Short mmCIF file of C-alpha atoms in Angstrom, two decimals:
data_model
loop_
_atom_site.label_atom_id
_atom_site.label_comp_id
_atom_site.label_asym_id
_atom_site.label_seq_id
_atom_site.Cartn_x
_atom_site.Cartn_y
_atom_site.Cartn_z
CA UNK A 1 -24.06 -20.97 22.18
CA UNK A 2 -23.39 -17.29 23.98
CA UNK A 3 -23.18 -17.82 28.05
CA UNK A 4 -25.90 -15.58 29.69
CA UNK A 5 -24.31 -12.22 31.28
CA UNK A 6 -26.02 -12.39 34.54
CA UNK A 7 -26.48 -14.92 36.95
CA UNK A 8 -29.87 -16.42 38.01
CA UNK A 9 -30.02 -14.31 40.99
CA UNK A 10 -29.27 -11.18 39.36
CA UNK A 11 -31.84 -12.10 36.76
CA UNK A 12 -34.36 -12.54 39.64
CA UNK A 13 -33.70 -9.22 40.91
CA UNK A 14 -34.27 -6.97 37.92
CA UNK A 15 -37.52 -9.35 37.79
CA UNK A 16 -38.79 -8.46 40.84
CA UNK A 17 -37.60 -4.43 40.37
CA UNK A 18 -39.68 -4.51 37.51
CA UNK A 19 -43.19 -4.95 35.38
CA UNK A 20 -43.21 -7.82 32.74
CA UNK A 21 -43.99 -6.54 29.10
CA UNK A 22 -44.41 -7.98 25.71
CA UNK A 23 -43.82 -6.14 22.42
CA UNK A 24 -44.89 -7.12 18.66
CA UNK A 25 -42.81 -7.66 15.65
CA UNK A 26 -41.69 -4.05 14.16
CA UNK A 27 -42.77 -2.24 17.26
CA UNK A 28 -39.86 -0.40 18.77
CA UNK A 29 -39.07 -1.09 22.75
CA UNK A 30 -36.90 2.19 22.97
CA UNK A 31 -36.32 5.08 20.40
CA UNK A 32 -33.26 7.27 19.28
CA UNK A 33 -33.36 10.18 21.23
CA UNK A 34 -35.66 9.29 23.90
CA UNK A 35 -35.62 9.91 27.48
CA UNK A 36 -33.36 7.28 29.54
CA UNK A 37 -36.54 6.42 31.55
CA UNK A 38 -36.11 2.69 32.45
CA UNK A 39 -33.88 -0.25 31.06
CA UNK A 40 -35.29 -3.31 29.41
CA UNK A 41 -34.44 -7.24 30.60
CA UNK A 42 -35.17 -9.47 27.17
CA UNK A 43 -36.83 -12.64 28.47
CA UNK A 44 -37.74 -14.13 24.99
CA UNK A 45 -37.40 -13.22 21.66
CA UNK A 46 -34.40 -11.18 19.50
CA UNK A 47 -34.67 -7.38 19.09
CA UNK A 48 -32.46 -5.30 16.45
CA UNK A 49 -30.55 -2.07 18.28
CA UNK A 50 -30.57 0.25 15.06
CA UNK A 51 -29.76 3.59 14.26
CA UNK A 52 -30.58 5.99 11.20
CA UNK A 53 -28.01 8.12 9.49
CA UNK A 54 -29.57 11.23 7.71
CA UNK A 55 -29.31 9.94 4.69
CA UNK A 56 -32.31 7.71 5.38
CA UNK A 57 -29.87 4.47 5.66
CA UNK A 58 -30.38 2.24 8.73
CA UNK A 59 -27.42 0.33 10.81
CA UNK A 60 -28.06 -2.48 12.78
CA UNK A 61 -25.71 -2.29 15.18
CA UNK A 62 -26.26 -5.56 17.39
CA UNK A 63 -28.91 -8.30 17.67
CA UNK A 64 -29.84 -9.46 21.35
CA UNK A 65 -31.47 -11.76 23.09
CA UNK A 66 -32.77 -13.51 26.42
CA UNK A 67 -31.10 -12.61 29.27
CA UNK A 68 -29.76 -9.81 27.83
CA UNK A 69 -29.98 -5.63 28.97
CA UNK A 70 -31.41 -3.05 26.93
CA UNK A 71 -31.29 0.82 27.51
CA UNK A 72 -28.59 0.10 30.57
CA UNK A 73 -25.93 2.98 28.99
CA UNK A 74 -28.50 5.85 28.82
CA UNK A 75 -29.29 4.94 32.03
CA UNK A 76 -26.09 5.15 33.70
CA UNK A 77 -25.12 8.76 31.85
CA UNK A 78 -28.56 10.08 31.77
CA UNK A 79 -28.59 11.11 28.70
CA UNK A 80 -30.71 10.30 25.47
CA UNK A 81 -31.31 7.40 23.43
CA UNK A 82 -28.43 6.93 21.14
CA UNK A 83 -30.23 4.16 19.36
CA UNK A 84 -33.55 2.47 18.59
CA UNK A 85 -34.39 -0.91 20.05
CA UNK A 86 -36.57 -2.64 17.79
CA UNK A 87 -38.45 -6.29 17.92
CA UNK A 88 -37.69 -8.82 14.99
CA UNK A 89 -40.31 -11.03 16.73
CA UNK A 90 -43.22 -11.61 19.92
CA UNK A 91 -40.58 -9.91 22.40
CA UNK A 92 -41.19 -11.02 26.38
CA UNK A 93 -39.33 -9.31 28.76
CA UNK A 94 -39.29 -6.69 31.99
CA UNK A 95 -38.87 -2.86 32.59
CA UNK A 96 -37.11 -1.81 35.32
CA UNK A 97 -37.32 1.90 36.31
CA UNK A 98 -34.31 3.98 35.87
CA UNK A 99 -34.20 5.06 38.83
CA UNK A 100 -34.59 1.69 40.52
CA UNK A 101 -32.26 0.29 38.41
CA UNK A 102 -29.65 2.53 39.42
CA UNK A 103 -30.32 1.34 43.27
CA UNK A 104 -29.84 -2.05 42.37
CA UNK A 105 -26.29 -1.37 40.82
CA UNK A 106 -25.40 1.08 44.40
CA UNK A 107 -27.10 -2.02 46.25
CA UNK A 108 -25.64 -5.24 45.04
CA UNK A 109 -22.12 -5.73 43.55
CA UNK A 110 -22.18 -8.33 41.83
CA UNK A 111 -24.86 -7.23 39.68
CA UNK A 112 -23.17 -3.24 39.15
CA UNK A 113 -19.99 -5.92 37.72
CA UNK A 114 -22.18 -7.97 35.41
CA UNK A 115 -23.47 -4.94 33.98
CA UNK A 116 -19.93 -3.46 33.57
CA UNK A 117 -18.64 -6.23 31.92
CA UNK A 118 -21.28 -6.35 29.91
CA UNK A 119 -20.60 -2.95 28.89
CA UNK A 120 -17.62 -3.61 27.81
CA UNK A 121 -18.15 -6.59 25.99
CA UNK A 122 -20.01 -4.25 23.88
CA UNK A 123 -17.44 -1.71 23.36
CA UNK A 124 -15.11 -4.38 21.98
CA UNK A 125 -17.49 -5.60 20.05
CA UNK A 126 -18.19 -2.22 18.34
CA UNK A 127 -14.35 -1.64 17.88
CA UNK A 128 -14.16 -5.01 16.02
CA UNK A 129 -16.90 -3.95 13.89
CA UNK A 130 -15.36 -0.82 12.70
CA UNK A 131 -12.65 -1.84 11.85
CA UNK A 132 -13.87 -4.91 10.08
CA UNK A 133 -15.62 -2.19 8.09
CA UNK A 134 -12.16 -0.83 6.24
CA UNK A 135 -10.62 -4.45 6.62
CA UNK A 136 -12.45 -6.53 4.49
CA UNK A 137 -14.81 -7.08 1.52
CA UNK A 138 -18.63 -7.13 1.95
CA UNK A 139 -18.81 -10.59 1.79
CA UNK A 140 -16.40 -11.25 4.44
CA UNK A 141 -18.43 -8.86 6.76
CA UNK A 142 -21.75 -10.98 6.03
CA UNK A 143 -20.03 -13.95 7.01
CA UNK A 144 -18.99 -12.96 10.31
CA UNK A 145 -21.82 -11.38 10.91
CA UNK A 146 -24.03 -14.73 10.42
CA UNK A 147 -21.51 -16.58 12.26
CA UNK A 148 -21.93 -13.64 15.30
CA UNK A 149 -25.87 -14.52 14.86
CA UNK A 150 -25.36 -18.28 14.71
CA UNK A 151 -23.65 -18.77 17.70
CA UNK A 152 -25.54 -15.85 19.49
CA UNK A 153 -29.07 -17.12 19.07
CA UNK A 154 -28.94 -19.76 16.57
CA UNK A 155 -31.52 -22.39 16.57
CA UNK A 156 -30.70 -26.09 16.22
CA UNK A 157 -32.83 -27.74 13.41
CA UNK A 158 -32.85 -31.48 12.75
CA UNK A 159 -32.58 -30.95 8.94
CA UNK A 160 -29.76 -30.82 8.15
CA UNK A 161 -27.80 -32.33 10.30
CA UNK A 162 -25.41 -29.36 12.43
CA UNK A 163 -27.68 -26.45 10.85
CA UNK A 164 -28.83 -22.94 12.98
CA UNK A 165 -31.59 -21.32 12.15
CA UNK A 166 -31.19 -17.43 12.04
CA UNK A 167 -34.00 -15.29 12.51
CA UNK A 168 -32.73 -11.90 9.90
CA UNK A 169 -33.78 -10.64 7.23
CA UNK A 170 -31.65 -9.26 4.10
CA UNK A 171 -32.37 -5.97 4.51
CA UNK A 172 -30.89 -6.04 8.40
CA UNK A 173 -27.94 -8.73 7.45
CA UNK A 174 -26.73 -5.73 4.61
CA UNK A 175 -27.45 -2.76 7.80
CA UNK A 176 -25.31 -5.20 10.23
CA UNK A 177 -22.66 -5.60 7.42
CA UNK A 178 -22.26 -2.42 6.22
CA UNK A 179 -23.17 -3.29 2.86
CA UNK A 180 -26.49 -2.99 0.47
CA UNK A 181 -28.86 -5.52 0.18
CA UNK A 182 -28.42 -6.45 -3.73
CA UNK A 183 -24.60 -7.47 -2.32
CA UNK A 184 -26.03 -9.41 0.19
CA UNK A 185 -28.59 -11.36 -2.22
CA UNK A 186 -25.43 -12.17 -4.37
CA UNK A 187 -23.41 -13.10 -1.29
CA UNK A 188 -25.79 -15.42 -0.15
CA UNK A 189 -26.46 -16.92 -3.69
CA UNK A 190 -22.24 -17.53 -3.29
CA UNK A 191 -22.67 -18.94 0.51
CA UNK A 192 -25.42 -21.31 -1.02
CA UNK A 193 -23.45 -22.45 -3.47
CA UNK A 194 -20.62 -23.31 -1.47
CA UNK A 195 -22.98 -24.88 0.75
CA UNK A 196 -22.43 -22.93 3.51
CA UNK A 197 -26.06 -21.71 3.99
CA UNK A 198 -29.35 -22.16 2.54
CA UNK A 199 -32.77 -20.99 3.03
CA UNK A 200 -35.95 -23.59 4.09
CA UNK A 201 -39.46 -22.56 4.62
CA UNK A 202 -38.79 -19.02 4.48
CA UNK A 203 -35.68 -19.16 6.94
CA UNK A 204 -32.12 -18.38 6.87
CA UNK A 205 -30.10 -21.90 7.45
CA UNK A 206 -26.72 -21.42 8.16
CA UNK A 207 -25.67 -24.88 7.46
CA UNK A 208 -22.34 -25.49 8.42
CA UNK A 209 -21.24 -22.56 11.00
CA UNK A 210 -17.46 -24.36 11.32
CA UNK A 211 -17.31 -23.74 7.57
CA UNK A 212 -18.84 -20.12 7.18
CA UNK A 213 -16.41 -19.61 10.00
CA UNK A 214 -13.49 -20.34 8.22
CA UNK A 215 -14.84 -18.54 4.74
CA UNK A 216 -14.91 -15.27 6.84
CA UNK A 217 -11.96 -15.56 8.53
CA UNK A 218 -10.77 -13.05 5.91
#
């Protein structure tokens, strides 16, 4: 599983900088081209950071989770949105005030470094994406990308034995891959077959993550 990117302390003060809020399924925390107005803790629950091309066609970008910052890069630059931040379940979590969040960066160190690296974890990330894009076939890209989510935020079920549970839908795994969703239904028809994943009770299994590891390794 992912390590957190701020320590407990740090955690505690964005909590006690800011107002505790909870957001339903679909409902968008922060919009594309809005003003950089405050920055968003996650307590519980995974949100999709999306954008839309013209063309009507929607990326998902990234997938996070508890403990992790939402909004912080329009809030350091000041200017807008350059993404939507939307819930993929009951969302907990606390918003902190621009403006206040920018005095707890000039205030305590540690915490302006945590949110750095953090920054740049997510720059990496986004070069690795890209240029997975021209790299490999679609169904190399929804591997990794299930493997990203498995080990991300994963959940442990007791049947079967070693599976992750992985809260997506087809429609965002083809936006996060790059792909369309037909390509993904065949993909995953190919995964299941191999008995990499499978689907139980309406959710997405990823049943052996060493294994769908591997398979996407290109």
């Amino acid at each position: 599983m992912r390590q957190l990117p701020f320590t407990q302390g740090e955690l505690t003060l964005m909590h006690e900088a800011g107002r505790e809020r909870s957001w339903r399924r679909g409902e968008a925390l922060l919009s594309e081209g809005s003003s950089p107005d405050d920055v968003i803790l996650i307590g519980a629950g995974l949100v999709k950071v999306v954008r839309q091309s013209p063309n009507g066609y929607t990326s998902v970008l990234a997938v996070r989770g508890p403990g992790e910052l939402l909004g912080e890069l329009s809030c350091l630059d000041g200017r807008p949105r350059s993404a939507s931040a939307v819930a993929m379940q009951h969302v907990t979590g606390v918003s902190v005030l621009a403006g206040r969040f920018l005095r707890l960066l000039e205030e305590h160190g540690g915490l302006a470094l945590a949110v750095l690296r953090t920054v740049a974890g997510r720059l990496r990330d986004a070069d690795r994406r890209r240029a997975d894009q021209g790299a490999y076939a679609a169904g190399v890209r929804v591997a990794r990308v299930l493997v990203e989510l498995a080990v991300s935020h994963g959940v442990p079920v007791p049947v079967p034995a070693g599976a992750l549970a992985v809260v997506v839908t087809q429609k965002d795994l083809a936006g996060a891959a790059g792909t369309s969703r037909e390509s993904v239904v065949r993909i995953l028809r190919d995964l299941h077959e191999e008995g990499l994943v499978t689907t139980v009770r309406g959710r997405l299994l990823v049943t052996d993550p060493d294994g769908l590891a591997r398979w996407g390794s290109g």
